[in-house]
Structure formats: C-alpha cells, structure tokens
Short mmCIF file of C-alpha atoms in Angstrom, two decimals:
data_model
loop_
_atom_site.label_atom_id
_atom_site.label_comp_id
_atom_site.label_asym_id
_atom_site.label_seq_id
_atom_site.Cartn_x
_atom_site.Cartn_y
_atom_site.Cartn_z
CA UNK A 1 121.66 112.32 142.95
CA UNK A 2 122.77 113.03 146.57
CA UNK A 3 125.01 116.26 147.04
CA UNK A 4 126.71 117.53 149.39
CA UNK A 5 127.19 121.51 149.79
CA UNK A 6 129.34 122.65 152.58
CA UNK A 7 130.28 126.24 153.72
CA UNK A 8 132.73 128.42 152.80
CA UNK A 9 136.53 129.01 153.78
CA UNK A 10 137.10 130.15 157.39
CA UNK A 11 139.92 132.55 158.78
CA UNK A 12 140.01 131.89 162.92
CA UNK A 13 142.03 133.15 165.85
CA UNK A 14 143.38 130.86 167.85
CA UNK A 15 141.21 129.91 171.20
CA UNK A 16 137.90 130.56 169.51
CA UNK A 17 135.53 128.39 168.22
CA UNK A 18 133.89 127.53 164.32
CA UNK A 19 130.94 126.11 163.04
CA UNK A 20 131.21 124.72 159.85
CA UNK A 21 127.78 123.56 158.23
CA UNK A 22 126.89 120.65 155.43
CA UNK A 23 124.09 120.90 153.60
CA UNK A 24 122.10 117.70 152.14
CA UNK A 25 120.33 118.04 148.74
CA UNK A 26 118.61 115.11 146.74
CA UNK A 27 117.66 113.51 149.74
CA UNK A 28 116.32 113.75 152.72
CA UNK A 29 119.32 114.16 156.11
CA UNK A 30 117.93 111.95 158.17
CA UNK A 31 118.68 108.85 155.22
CA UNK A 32 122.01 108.66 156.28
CA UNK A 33 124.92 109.07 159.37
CA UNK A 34 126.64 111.97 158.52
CA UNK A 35 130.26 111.62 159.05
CA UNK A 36 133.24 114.50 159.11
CA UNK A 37 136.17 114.04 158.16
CA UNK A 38 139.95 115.76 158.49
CA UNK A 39 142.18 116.04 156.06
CA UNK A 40 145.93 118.24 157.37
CA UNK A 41 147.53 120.14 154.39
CA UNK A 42 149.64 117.33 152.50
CA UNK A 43 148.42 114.14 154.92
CA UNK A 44 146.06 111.30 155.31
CA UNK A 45 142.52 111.39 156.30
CA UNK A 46 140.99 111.12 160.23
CA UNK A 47 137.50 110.38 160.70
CA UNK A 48 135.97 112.74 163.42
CA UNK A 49 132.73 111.04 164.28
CA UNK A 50 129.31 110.70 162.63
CA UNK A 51 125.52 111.76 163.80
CA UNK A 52 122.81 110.02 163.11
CA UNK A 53 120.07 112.91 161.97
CA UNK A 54 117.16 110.64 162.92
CA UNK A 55 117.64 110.55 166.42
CA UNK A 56 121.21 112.81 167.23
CA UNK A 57 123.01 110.32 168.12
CA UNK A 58 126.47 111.13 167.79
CA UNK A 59 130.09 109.08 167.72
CA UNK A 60 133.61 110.55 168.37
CA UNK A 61 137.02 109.31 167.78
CA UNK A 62 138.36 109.76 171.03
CA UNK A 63 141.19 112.30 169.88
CA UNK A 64 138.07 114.41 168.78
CA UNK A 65 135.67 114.34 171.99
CA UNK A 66 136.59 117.65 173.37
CA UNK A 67 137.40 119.43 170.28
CA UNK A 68 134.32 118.85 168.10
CA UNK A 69 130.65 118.43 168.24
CA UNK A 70 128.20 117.38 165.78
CA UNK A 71 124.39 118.43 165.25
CA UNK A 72 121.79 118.22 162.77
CA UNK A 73 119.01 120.27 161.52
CA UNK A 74 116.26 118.02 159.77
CA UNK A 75 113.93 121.15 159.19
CA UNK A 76 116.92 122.60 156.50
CA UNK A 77 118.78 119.17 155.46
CA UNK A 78 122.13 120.27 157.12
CA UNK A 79 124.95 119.16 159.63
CA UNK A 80 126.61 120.85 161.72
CA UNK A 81 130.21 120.25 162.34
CA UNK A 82 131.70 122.76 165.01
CA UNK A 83 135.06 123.09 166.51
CA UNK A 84 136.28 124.79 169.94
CA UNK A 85 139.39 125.97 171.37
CA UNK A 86 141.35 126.28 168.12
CA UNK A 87 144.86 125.93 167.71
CA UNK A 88 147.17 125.89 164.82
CA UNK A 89 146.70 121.78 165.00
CA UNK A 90 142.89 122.51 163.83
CA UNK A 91 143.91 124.09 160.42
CA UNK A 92 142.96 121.64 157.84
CA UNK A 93 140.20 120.93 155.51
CA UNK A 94 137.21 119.19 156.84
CA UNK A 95 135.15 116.99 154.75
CA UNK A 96 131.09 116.03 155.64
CA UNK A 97 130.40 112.14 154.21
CA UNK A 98 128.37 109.96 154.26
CA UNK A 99 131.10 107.74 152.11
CA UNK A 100 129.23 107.33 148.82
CA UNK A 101 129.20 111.20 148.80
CA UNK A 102 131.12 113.33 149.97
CA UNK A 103 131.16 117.08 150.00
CA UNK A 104 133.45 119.67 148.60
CA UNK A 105 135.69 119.75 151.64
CA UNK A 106 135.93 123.51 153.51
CA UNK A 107 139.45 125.05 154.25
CA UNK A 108 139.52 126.22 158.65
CA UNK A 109 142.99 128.40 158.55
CA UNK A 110 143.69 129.36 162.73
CA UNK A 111 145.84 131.87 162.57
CA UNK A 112 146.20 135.33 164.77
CA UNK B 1 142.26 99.71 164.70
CA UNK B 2 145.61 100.30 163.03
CA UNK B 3 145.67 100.52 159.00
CA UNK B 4 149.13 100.15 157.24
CA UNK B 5 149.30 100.96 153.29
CA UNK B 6 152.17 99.74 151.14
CA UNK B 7 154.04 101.39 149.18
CA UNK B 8 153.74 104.86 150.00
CA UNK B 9 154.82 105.91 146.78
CA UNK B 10 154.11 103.50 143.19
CA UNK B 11 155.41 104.67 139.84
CA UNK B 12 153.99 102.81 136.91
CA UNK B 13 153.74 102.95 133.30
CA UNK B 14 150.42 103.20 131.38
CA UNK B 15 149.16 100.13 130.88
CA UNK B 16 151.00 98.73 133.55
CA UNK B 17 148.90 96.38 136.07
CA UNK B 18 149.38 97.93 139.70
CA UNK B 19 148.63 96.55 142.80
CA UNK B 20 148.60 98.24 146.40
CA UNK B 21 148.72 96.83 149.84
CA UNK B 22 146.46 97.74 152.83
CA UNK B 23 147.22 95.80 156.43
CA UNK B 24 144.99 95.65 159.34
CA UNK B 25 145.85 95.77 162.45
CA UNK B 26 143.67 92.48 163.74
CA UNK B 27 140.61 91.15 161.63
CA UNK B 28 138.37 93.40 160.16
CA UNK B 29 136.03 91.03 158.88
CA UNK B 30 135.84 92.32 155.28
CA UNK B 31 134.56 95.75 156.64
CA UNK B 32 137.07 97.67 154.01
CA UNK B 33 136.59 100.42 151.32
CA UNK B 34 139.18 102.07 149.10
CA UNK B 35 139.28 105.39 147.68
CA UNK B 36 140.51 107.81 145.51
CA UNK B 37 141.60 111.37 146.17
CA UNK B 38 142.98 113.50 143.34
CA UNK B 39 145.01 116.67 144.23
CA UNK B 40 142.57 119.04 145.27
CA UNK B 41 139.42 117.15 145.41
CA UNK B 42 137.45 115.44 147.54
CA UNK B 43 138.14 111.21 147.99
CA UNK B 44 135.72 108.96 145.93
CA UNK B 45 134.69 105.69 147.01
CA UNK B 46 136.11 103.12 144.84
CA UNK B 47 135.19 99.79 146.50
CA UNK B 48 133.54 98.79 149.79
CA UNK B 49 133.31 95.67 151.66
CA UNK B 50 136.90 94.30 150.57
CA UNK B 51 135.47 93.60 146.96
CA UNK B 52 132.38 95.47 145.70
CA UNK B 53 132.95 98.23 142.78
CA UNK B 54 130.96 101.16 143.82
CA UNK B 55 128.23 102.30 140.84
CA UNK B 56 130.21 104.47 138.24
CA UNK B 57 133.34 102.93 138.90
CA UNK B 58 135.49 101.99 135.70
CA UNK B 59 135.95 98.13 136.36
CA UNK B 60 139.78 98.31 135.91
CA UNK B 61 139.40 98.48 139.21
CA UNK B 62 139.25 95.62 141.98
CA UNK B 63 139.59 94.88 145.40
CA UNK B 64 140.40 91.58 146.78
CA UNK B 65 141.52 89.93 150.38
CA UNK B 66 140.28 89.10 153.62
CA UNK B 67 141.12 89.19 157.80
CA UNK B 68 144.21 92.03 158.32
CA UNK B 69 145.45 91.63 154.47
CA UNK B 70 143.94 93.56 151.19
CA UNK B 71 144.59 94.87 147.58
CA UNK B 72 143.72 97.11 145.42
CA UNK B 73 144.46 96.58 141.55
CA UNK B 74 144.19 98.57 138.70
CA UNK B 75 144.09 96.25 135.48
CA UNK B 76 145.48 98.79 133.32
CA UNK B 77 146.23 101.60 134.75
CA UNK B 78 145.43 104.80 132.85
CA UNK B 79 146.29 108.29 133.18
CA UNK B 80 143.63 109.53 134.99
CA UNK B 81 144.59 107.06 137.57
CA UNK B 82 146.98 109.02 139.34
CA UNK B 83 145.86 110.23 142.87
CA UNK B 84 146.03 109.26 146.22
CA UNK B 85 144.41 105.86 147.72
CA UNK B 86 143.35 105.24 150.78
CA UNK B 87 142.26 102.03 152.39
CA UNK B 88 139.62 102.34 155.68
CA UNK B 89 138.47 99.93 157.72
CA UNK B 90 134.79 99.71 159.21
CA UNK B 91 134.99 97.23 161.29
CA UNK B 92 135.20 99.28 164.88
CA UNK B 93 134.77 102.39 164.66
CA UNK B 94 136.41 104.11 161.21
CA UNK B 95 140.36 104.59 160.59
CA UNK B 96 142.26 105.41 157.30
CA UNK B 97 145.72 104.19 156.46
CA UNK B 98 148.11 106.84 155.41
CA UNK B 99 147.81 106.54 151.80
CA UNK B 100 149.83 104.89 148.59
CA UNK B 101 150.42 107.89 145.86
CA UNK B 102 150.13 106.79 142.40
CA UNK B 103 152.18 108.46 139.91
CA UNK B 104 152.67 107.58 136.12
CA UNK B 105 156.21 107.14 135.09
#
C-alpha cells in the first residue's frame, strides 16, 4: 500500500519563503508524477503542478509559476513542494497526490 | 479548462438516489475523476475516466457521461456519504470544479 507522509504545520511571516516536504512509502518516488495540491480554508481545490521524479520534469498552473517550485529527492522517496514570497493569499492547506493517494494535507498559516 | 458543478448544495434522505452535475468547459474526452472529501480529510478518488470505480470503492457509486457533460450517482445514498465532491478534468492540464456538498436531510 502506497502512503503518503507529509510534514508538519507551518507558522510563516509574510515575504519569506517555505518548504513543505512529501514523503513516499510502499513504493518507490520515481513510480509516479507527484502532484500538489491547494486547498483555501472552506473552498475548492487548485492543482499547483506535478514533477515527474524520474527525470524532474516539472508542470505549473500558470497562477503558480512564480510562487512555487517543485523537486524531488529519489535517494529518500520525497517531494519537495516550496513556496516564496508569502502573503496572506498562501495560507491554506497543501496536499501532495499522486490521485489514487493522497497525503494527509499540511496546514501553511502566513501571518506576522 | 473551466469545470462547473451543480448544485452546490444537495440535501437528501437516506436511501434516497442522488445525482450531481459536473460541466466542462469544451470536450474533455472522458479525461474525468470524481472525489470525495470529508470535513477534515484528505479527497479520495472515487471514479476516474468518466466511469471507472476506483478499487475499494462501495459500488453505490457511479459515474456516467461524456464531451463537457457528467454525473455522479449514489444508488442509495448512506450516511457516510456526506462530504464534499469534486469533479476534475484531465484532459489539459488539471482543474477542479468548485464542489457539490452533500448533506443528509
């Protein structure tokens, strides 16, 4: 069975960056594109983009291209999901998938 | 690709068969998935391209349609049904429609 562990609840200032990491177990990363996923208190879901682990290749929504970047470790299983210049828009929880599976979801709070 | 869900809001008795409404933008092809997110929790896959039950999936459950128009039905709907679905399309690139919350009456 495929699982997906992400990391834990983050507390950010405004205008800095976070890295938010998902970690693969059950499988090996590079079986899959890893997708993110954001989910605003109370509203729908917006993909971000996915990586492919076998090769980093990445895709972006376009509303995401200068906000987040994806990368992939093969060595530990994980994905990286990190996100710059934060601004109350970026608080949300952020989901890694790869659609059959999904992990827990982590909470990103931007707040001064 | 734009994704439109109707209702955004379905109250139905147990028992009751339920049906909800997901509108693409232009042709998709078939390249659609539901899913299920209960307060709190993650979404689950439910069904992917337009009509195949994921494993593990109670089949009460279907999806059905084609081109820009789908449904989702639950047969019977149960208790444990209520949640949040959301329909996605795969087609170019990925986007969700806003979501049809199903509450028991």
């Amino acid at each position: 069975e495929v699982q997906l562990q992400q990391s834990g609840a983050e507390l950010v200032r405004p205008g800095t960056s976070v890295k938010l990491s998902c970690k693969v177990s059950g499988d090996t990363i590079t079986a899959y594109y890893m997708h993110f996923v954001k989910q605003r208190p109370g509203q729908g879901l917006e993909w971000i983009g996915r990586i492919d682990p076998e090769d980093d290749s990445t895709k972006y929504a376009e509303k995401f291209k200068n906000k987040a970047t994806l990368t992939a470790d093969t060595s530990s299983n994980t994905a990286y999901l990190k996100l710059s210049s934060l601004t109350s828009e970026d608080t949300a929880t952020y989901f890694c998938t790869t659609f059959g599976d999904w992990g827990q979801g982590v909470m990103v709070t931007v707040s001064s | 690709i734009q994704m439109t869900q109707s209702p955004s809001l379905l109250s139905a008795s147990v028992g009751d068969r339920v049906t909800l409404s997901c509108k693409a933008g232009q042709n998709i092809n078939n390249y659609l998935a539901w899913y299920q997110q209960k307060l709190g929790e993650a979404p689950k896959l439910l069904i992917y391209n337009a009509n195949s039950l994921q494993t593990g999936i109670p089949s009460r459950f279907s999806g059905s349609g084609s081109g820009t128009d789908f449904t989702l039905t639950i047969s019977s709907l149960q208790p444990e049904d209520v949640a949040t679905y959301f329909c996605q399309q795969y087609n170019s690139w990925l986007t969700f429609g806003s979501g049809t919350k199903l509450e028991i009456k």
